[in-house]
Short mmCIF file of C-alpha atoms in Angstrom, two decimals:
data_model
loop_
_atom_site.label_atom_id
_atom_site.label_comp_id
_atom_site.label_asym_id
_atom_site.label_seq_id
_atom_site.Cartn_x
_atom_site.Cartn_y
_atom_site.Cartn_z
CA MET A 1 44.52 -35.30 21.68
CA LYS A 2 41.57 -37.22 20.26
CA LEU A 3 39.63 -33.95 19.72
CA GLN A 4 42.61 -32.36 18.01
CA ARG A 5 43.04 -35.37 15.73
CA ASN A 6 39.33 -35.39 14.79
CA ASN A 7 39.45 -31.67 14.02
CA ARG A 8 42.53 -32.23 11.90
CA LEU A 9 40.84 -35.04 9.95
CA ARG A 10 37.78 -32.88 9.34
CA ALA A 11 39.90 -30.01 8.13
CA ILE A 12 41.86 -32.21 5.71
CA ALA A 13 38.74 -33.91 4.38
CA ALA A 14 36.94 -30.58 4.01
CA GLY A 15 39.87 -29.29 2.00
CA ALA A 16 39.64 -32.26 -0.33
CA LEU A 17 35.90 -31.74 -0.75
CA ALA A 18 36.49 -28.11 -1.64
CA LEU A 19 38.44 -29.13 -4.71
CA SER A 20 36.36 -29.43 -7.88
CA GLY A 21 34.97 -32.83 -8.80
CA ALA A 22 36.01 -32.06 -12.38
CA PHE A 23 39.38 -30.76 -11.27
CA VAL A 24 41.76 -29.86 -14.09
CA LEU A 25 45.31 -29.29 -13.01
CA THR A 26 48.19 -27.91 -14.98
CA ALA A 27 51.11 -28.46 -12.67
CA CYS A 28 54.08 -26.20 -12.17
CA GLY A 29 56.52 -29.11 -12.50
CA SER A 30 60.19 -29.07 -11.54
CA ASP A 31 63.60 -28.69 -13.08
CA ASN A 32 63.94 -32.48 -13.22
CA ASN A 33 61.11 -32.88 -15.73
CA THR A 34 62.05 -33.35 -19.33
CA GLY A 35 59.28 -31.07 -20.60
CA GLY A 36 58.83 -33.32 -23.62
CA GLY A 37 56.59 -36.00 -22.15
CA GLY A 38 59.36 -38.56 -21.66
CA ALA A 39 59.72 -40.52 -18.43
CA ALA A 40 61.12 -38.48 -15.57
CA SER A 41 61.15 -38.86 -11.79
CA THR A 42 60.24 -36.07 -9.37
CA GLY A 43 60.60 -37.38 -5.85
CA ASN A 44 58.82 -40.75 -5.76
CA ILE A 45 56.41 -39.89 -8.61
CA LYS A 46 57.56 -41.04 -12.04
CA CYS A 47 56.13 -38.77 -14.71
CA ASP A 48 55.43 -39.97 -18.22
CA GLY A 49 53.28 -38.96 -21.15
CA LYS A 50 51.73 -35.59 -21.89
CA GLY A 51 48.44 -33.96 -22.76
CA GLN A 52 44.97 -34.27 -21.23
CA LEU A 53 44.00 -37.36 -19.25
CA LEU A 54 40.25 -37.83 -18.88
CA ALA A 55 38.59 -40.17 -16.40
CA SER A 56 35.22 -40.38 -14.66
CA GLY A 57 33.11 -42.55 -12.38
CA SER A 58 32.90 -43.30 -8.67
CA SER A 59 32.01 -40.34 -6.46
CA ALA A 60 33.13 -42.35 -3.41
CA GLN A 61 36.73 -41.98 -4.55
CA LYS A 62 36.37 -38.28 -5.46
CA ASN A 63 38.30 -37.08 -2.41
CA ALA A 64 41.10 -39.56 -3.12
CA MET A 65 41.27 -38.46 -6.75
CA ASP A 66 41.38 -34.80 -5.73
CA LEU A 67 44.35 -35.49 -3.46
CA TRP A 68 46.18 -37.65 -6.00
CA THR A 69 45.54 -35.11 -8.75
CA LYS A 70 47.06 -32.36 -6.63
CA ASN A 71 50.15 -34.40 -5.72
CA TYR A 72 50.67 -35.89 -9.17
CA GLY A 73 50.15 -32.58 -10.93
CA ALA A 74 52.70 -30.85 -8.71
CA ALA A 75 55.30 -33.29 -10.04
CA CYS A 76 54.21 -33.86 -13.65
CA LYS A 77 53.73 -30.60 -15.53
CA ASP A 78 52.95 -32.12 -18.93
CA VAL A 79 49.75 -33.92 -17.92
CA LYS A 80 46.37 -32.27 -17.35
CA LEU A 81 44.20 -34.67 -15.37
CA ASN A 82 40.43 -34.28 -15.33
CA TYR A 83 38.42 -36.69 -13.13
CA LYS A 84 34.64 -36.20 -13.04
CA ALA A 85 32.71 -37.84 -10.19
CA THR A 86 29.74 -38.90 -12.33
CA GLY A 87 28.97 -42.13 -10.44
CA SER A 88 30.23 -45.63 -11.20
CA GLY A 89 27.58 -46.54 -13.75
CA ALA A 90 28.07 -43.39 -15.82
CA GLY A 91 31.85 -43.70 -15.56
CA ILE A 92 31.87 -47.21 -16.99
CA GLN A 93 29.56 -46.19 -19.83
CA GLU A 94 31.79 -43.24 -20.78
CA TRP A 95 34.81 -45.51 -20.74
CA LEU A 96 33.07 -48.16 -22.85
CA GLN A 97 32.26 -45.40 -25.35
CA GLY A 98 35.94 -44.52 -25.58
CA LYS A 99 35.53 -41.09 -24.02
CA THR A 100 37.96 -41.62 -21.12
CA ALA A 101 41.32 -43.26 -20.45
CA PHE A 102 40.00 -45.15 -17.43
CA ALA A 103 36.89 -45.33 -15.24
CA GLY A 104 36.38 -45.47 -11.49
CA SER A 105 33.85 -48.02 -10.24
CA ASP A 106 32.94 -49.23 -6.76
CA SER A 107 32.03 -52.61 -8.25
CA ALA A 108 33.94 -54.92 -10.55
CA LEU A 109 32.90 -55.13 -14.18
CA LYS A 110 29.94 -57.37 -14.93
CA PRO A 111 30.41 -60.15 -17.51
CA GLU A 112 28.36 -58.23 -20.07
CA GLU A 113 30.51 -55.13 -19.49
CA VAL A 114 33.68 -57.18 -20.03
CA ALA A 115 32.17 -58.45 -23.28
CA SER A 116 31.35 -54.89 -24.38
CA SER A 117 34.86 -53.73 -23.50
CA LYS A 118 36.37 -56.03 -26.12
CA LYS A 119 34.97 -53.75 -28.83
CA MET A 120 36.84 -50.78 -27.41
CA CYS A 121 39.99 -52.52 -26.12
CA LYS A 122 41.58 -53.58 -29.39
CA GLY A 123 42.95 -57.07 -28.85
CA GLY A 124 42.15 -57.01 -25.15
CA GLN A 125 39.41 -56.43 -22.57
CA GLY A 126 38.59 -54.42 -19.48
CA ILE A 127 40.20 -55.36 -16.16
CA ASN A 128 39.61 -54.30 -12.57
CA LEU A 129 42.42 -52.60 -10.63
CA PRO A 130 41.60 -52.13 -6.90
CA MET A 131 42.78 -48.67 -5.87
CA VAL A 132 40.71 -47.13 -3.07
CA GLY A 133 39.44 -49.02 -0.03
CA GLY A 134 37.35 -47.88 2.87
CA PRO A 135 34.21 -48.14 4.95
CA ILE A 136 30.76 -47.14 3.76
CA ALA A 137 29.54 -45.20 6.78
CA ILE A 138 25.89 -45.08 7.81
CA GLY A 139 25.39 -41.44 8.71
CA PHE A 140 22.44 -40.30 10.82
CA ASN A 141 20.89 -37.06 12.09
CA VAL A 142 18.70 -37.77 15.10
CA PRO A 143 18.34 -34.86 17.53
CA GLY A 144 19.61 -35.72 21.01
CA VAL A 145 21.25 -38.99 19.87
CA ASP A 146 25.04 -39.01 19.67
CA LYS A 147 25.65 -42.77 19.64
CA LEU A 148 23.59 -45.30 17.70
CA THR A 149 23.99 -49.04 17.16
CA LEU A 150 22.15 -50.89 14.39
CA ASP A 151 22.45 -54.35 12.84
CA ALA A 152 21.95 -55.58 9.28
CA GLU A 153 18.36 -56.70 9.85
CA THR A 154 17.31 -53.33 11.28
CA LEU A 155 19.14 -51.43 8.53
CA GLY A 156 17.45 -53.58 5.88
CA LYS A 157 14.02 -52.79 7.33
CA ILE A 158 14.81 -49.08 7.67
CA PHE A 159 15.95 -48.74 4.07
CA ASN A 160 13.05 -50.85 2.81
CA SER A 161 10.56 -48.61 4.68
CA ASP A 162 9.48 -51.40 7.05
CA ILE A 163 10.75 -49.50 10.10
CA LYS A 164 9.54 -45.90 9.95
CA SER A 165 10.16 -44.25 13.33
CA TRP A 166 13.31 -43.75 15.38
CA ASP A 167 11.60 -45.07 18.53
CA ASP A 168 10.74 -48.40 16.90
CA PRO A 169 11.14 -51.32 19.34
CA ALA A 170 13.80 -52.96 17.15
CA ILE A 171 15.99 -49.85 17.37
CA LYS A 172 15.33 -49.47 21.10
CA LYS A 173 16.41 -53.05 21.73
CA LEU A 174 19.81 -52.36 20.13
CA ASN A 175 20.24 -49.11 22.06
CA PRO A 176 19.33 -49.63 25.74
CA GLY A 177 19.51 -46.43 27.76
CA VAL A 178 19.38 -44.19 24.66
CA LYS A 179 16.45 -41.75 24.53
CA LEU A 180 15.13 -42.21 21.00
CA PRO A 181 12.61 -39.61 19.77
CA SER A 182 9.25 -40.33 18.18
CA LEU A 183 10.53 -38.96 14.88
CA LYS A 184 9.93 -40.12 11.33
CA ILE A 185 12.92 -41.80 9.69
CA GLN A 186 14.01 -40.04 6.52
CA ALA A 187 16.01 -42.67 4.63
CA PHE A 188 18.00 -41.36 1.66
CA HIS A 189 19.47 -43.46 -1.13
CA ARG A 190 21.41 -42.68 -4.31
CA SER A 191 19.40 -41.54 -7.32
CA ASP A 192 22.23 -42.37 -9.74
CA GLU A 193 23.61 -45.84 -10.47
CA SER A 194 26.29 -46.28 -7.87
CA GLY A 195 28.88 -48.81 -6.81
CA THR A 196 28.37 -47.55 -3.26
CA THR A 197 24.74 -48.66 -3.51
CA ASP A 198 25.89 -51.98 -4.96
CA ASN A 199 28.26 -52.63 -2.05
CA PHE A 200 25.76 -51.49 0.58
CA THR A 201 23.01 -53.73 -0.80
CA LYS A 202 25.45 -56.64 -1.10
CA TYR A 203 26.04 -56.25 2.63
CA LEU A 204 22.30 -56.17 3.38
CA LYS A 205 21.66 -59.23 1.19
CA ALA A 206 24.54 -61.21 2.67
CA ALA A 207 23.93 -60.33 6.33
CA ALA A 208 20.12 -59.98 6.43
CA PRO A 209 18.50 -61.68 3.40
CA LYS A 210 15.03 -61.82 4.99
CA ALA A 211 14.98 -58.12 5.84
CA TRP A 212 16.40 -57.18 2.42
CA PRO A 213 14.51 -59.19 -0.23
CA HIS A 214 16.00 -57.32 -3.21
CA GLU A 215 18.96 -58.30 -5.34
CA PRO A 216 22.09 -56.18 -4.92
CA GLY A 217 22.83 -53.71 -7.67
CA LYS A 218 24.01 -50.24 -8.61
CA ALA A 219 20.42 -49.07 -9.09
CA TRP A 220 18.32 -48.74 -5.92
CA GLU A 221 15.62 -51.41 -5.53
CA GLY A 222 14.31 -50.72 -2.03
CA LYS A 223 10.80 -49.51 -1.26
CA GLY A 224 10.10 -45.85 -0.55
CA GLY A 225 12.67 -43.47 0.82
CA GLN A 226 14.08 -40.35 -0.80
CA SER A 227 16.96 -39.94 -3.21
CA ALA A 228 19.83 -37.59 -3.97
CA ASP A 229 22.64 -37.57 -6.51
CA GLY A 230 26.10 -38.79 -5.56
CA SER A 231 27.76 -39.30 -2.19
CA SER A 232 27.88 -35.52 -1.76
CA GLY A 233 24.12 -35.32 -2.34
CA VAL A 234 23.02 -37.94 0.19
CA SER A 235 25.50 -36.77 2.83
CA SER A 236 24.26 -33.18 2.44
CA GLN A 237 20.70 -34.38 3.03
CA VAL A 238 21.71 -36.16 6.23
CA LYS A 239 23.48 -33.02 7.40
CA GLN A 240 20.41 -30.87 6.78
CA VAL A 241 17.37 -33.08 7.44
CA SER A 242 16.24 -34.00 10.95
CA GLY A 243 15.62 -37.75 11.21
CA ALA A 244 17.74 -38.55 8.16
CA ILE A 245 19.91 -41.60 7.57
CA SER A 246 21.96 -42.65 4.53
CA TYR A 247 25.10 -44.45 3.36
CA PHE A 248 28.24 -42.85 1.95
CA GLU A 249 31.99 -43.11 2.03
CA LEU A 250 33.50 -42.22 5.42
CA SER A 251 35.30 -39.04 4.32
CA TYR A 252 31.94 -37.40 3.60
CA ALA A 253 30.90 -38.05 7.21
CA THR A 254 34.24 -36.73 8.47
CA ALA A 255 34.12 -33.58 6.34
CA ASN A 256 30.54 -32.77 7.36
CA SER A 257 30.81 -33.77 11.05
CA ILE A 258 28.07 -36.36 10.57
CA LYS A 259 27.60 -39.00 13.28
CA THR A 260 27.93 -42.60 12.11
CA VAL A 261 26.28 -45.86 13.15
CA ASP A 262 28.15 -48.59 15.03
CA LEU A 263 27.35 -52.02 13.57
CA ASP A 264 26.25 -55.01 15.59
CA THR A 265 27.74 -57.76 13.43
CA GLY A 266 27.41 -60.57 15.94
CA ALA A 267 30.91 -60.00 17.24
CA SER A 268 31.47 -59.41 20.95
CA GLN A 269 31.29 -55.62 20.54
CA PRO A 270 29.64 -53.29 17.99
CA VAL A 271 32.07 -52.17 15.31
CA LYS A 272 32.74 -48.53 14.43
CA ALA A 273 33.18 -47.24 10.88
CA THR A 274 36.92 -46.58 10.91
CA VAL A 275 39.78 -46.97 8.45
CA GLU A 276 41.43 -49.59 10.65
CA ASN A 277 38.25 -51.67 11.03
CA ALA A 278 37.58 -51.51 7.29
CA SER A 279 41.13 -52.69 6.61
CA LYS A 280 40.48 -55.75 8.77
CA ALA A 281 37.48 -56.63 6.63
CA ILE A 282 39.25 -55.93 3.32
CA SER A 283 42.18 -58.12 4.36
CA GLU A 284 39.71 -61.04 4.43
CA ALA A 285 38.80 -60.49 0.77
CA LYS A 286 39.56 -63.30 -1.66
CA PRO A 287 40.80 -62.74 -5.23
CA LYS A 288 38.24 -63.60 -7.90
CA GLY A 289 39.88 -62.09 -10.98
CA THR A 290 42.04 -64.02 -13.42
CA GLY A 291 45.16 -62.99 -15.28
CA LYS A 292 45.78 -59.26 -14.94
CA ASP A 293 42.33 -58.71 -13.43
CA GLN A 294 42.57 -58.06 -9.68
CA ALA A 295 38.87 -58.13 -8.71
CA LEU A 296 38.17 -59.03 -5.07
CA ASP A 297 35.43 -60.97 -3.30
CA LEU A 298 34.67 -58.97 -0.13
CA ALA A 299 33.47 -60.58 3.12
CA TYR A 300 30.25 -58.61 3.72
CA ASP A 301 28.92 -60.99 6.37
CA THR A 302 32.08 -61.25 8.47
CA LYS A 303 31.65 -61.55 12.23
CA ALA A 304 35.36 -61.17 12.96
CA ALA A 305 36.11 -58.98 15.97
CA GLY A 306 36.77 -55.39 14.95
CA ALA A 307 36.02 -55.98 11.25
CA TYR A 308 33.66 -53.39 9.75
CA PRO A 309 31.82 -55.27 6.99
CA ILE A 310 30.22 -52.47 4.93
CA THR A 311 33.29 -51.76 2.86
CA LEU A 312 33.92 -50.87 -0.71
CA VAL A 313 36.90 -51.19 -2.96
CA THR A 314 36.92 -48.76 -5.85
CA TYR A 315 38.44 -50.15 -9.03
CA GLU A 316 40.06 -48.22 -11.80
CA ILE A 317 38.88 -49.86 -15.03
CA ALA A 318 41.29 -50.00 -17.96
CA CYS A 319 42.10 -52.26 -20.92
CA ASP A 320 44.70 -54.96 -20.37
CA LYS A 321 45.59 -54.48 -24.05
CA GLY A 322 44.39 -51.91 -26.56
CA ASN A 323 44.48 -48.75 -24.44
CA LYS A 324 44.62 -45.49 -26.37
CA ALA A 325 48.22 -44.85 -27.40
CA GLY A 326 47.90 -41.11 -26.82
CA THR A 327 47.08 -41.44 -23.12
CA LEU A 328 48.61 -44.80 -22.19
CA LYS A 329 51.89 -43.46 -20.78
CA ALA A 330 50.19 -40.80 -18.68
CA ALA A 331 47.52 -43.22 -17.44
CA LYS A 332 50.11 -45.79 -16.35
CA SER A 333 52.19 -43.10 -14.69
CA PHE A 334 49.25 -41.72 -12.70
CA LEU A 335 47.85 -45.13 -11.74
CA ASN A 336 51.30 -46.32 -10.63
CA TYR A 337 51.52 -43.33 -8.29
CA ALA A 338 48.00 -43.98 -6.94
CA ALA A 339 48.88 -47.63 -6.22
CA SER A 340 52.29 -46.78 -4.74
CA LYS A 341 52.99 -46.83 -1.01
CA ASP A 342 53.09 -43.01 -0.96
CA GLY A 343 49.81 -42.76 -2.84
CA GLN A 344 48.07 -45.24 -0.55
CA VAL A 345 49.41 -43.92 2.75
CA ALA A 346 48.24 -40.41 1.84
CA LEU A 347 44.63 -41.67 1.81
CA LYS A 348 44.51 -42.47 5.52
CA GLU A 349 44.12 -38.80 6.40
CA LEU A 350 40.95 -38.67 4.31
CA GLY A 351 39.29 -41.66 5.95
CA TYR A 352 40.19 -44.25 3.31
CA ALA A 353 41.78 -47.63 4.02
CA PRO A 354 45.09 -48.22 2.19
CA LEU A 355 45.15 -51.45 0.20
CA PRO A 356 46.89 -54.35 1.93
CA ASP A 357 50.50 -54.54 0.70
CA ALA A 358 50.03 -57.86 -1.09
CA ILE A 359 47.04 -56.57 -3.07
CA ALA A 360 48.75 -53.27 -3.93
CA ALA A 361 51.82 -55.12 -5.24
CA LYS A 362 49.68 -57.20 -7.62
CA VAL A 363 47.88 -54.06 -8.81
CA ARG A 364 51.18 -52.39 -9.65
CA GLU A 365 52.24 -55.46 -11.64
CA SER A 366 49.04 -55.26 -13.69
CA ILE A 367 49.44 -51.52 -14.29
CA SER A 368 53.01 -51.97 -15.49
CA SER A 369 51.84 -54.54 -18.05
CA LEU A 370 49.06 -52.38 -19.56
CA SER A 371 49.55 -51.88 -23.29
#
């Protein structure tokens, strides 16, 4: 049963990856749609607006966006949705320039980005809407090794080029009985500015500040290593390169059959990168946004049993007030579906963690009030 379930997950995730990152969908619609862009309900998806809806940003949420685009487009024939997985940094910049209706970012807006957003959001400012949760898996390709446990200190030293071989004593100590080869570690990081990088380095800084002396950020600050573009780029390198290790959203590991690291967090047992374990960590997050902003403060250094601490929450970034009138109805309609129970539950099959109910309810309140 377990093998069948894993094969099923891989097949579903691979199907999502096969969809275009810049997927444009003109849906077939249904007889219940008005055809004129007015509000209409098809099943549990409430359609509204019409025309082309552009968005870009986080590649970690690409698979989620592909699935939502497919489901939403099948119900709402008057909206053409185009989401480009350009990376969080590029997505925010395009949104700040007024090129998109909303952006996807794996990190909340910085104060300077909020200040910049006031020029584009007439009478308002940018806010963070949590939408996609899940673990950042540490994928590895070490011949002969099927199970690997690492801790924050060892990961910090690996990604800062201070540990260079897979048979290093620090790795051996965490993996008694495992035959580790004398093989060079090929550590890959993101070449683009990435919220996934930001969250991963926040974990390293919080859990192992001595091993990771750099400040967290979307741009990579570690020493050495190799780089690739996007989550798809680094996961492809791990798949292909012997001795490779990198960080990426779990669905990329699932789709590519990449083995993932178990984390020694200080809890009684190492913690696997799973949807359920990520949900435990996300449920410990504390709100840090004010007003309509729903930004979260994640617990990267948690030692709670079964809580996987390297998590990310992807935010959709929109104006609280001053959104473009031409795309506002469609944007609210799509985002409401994404934040709905149906939209969130659908993500589990792709290796994402649905938002806790209380957080999702607050997100839907903020979306409904967008103007």
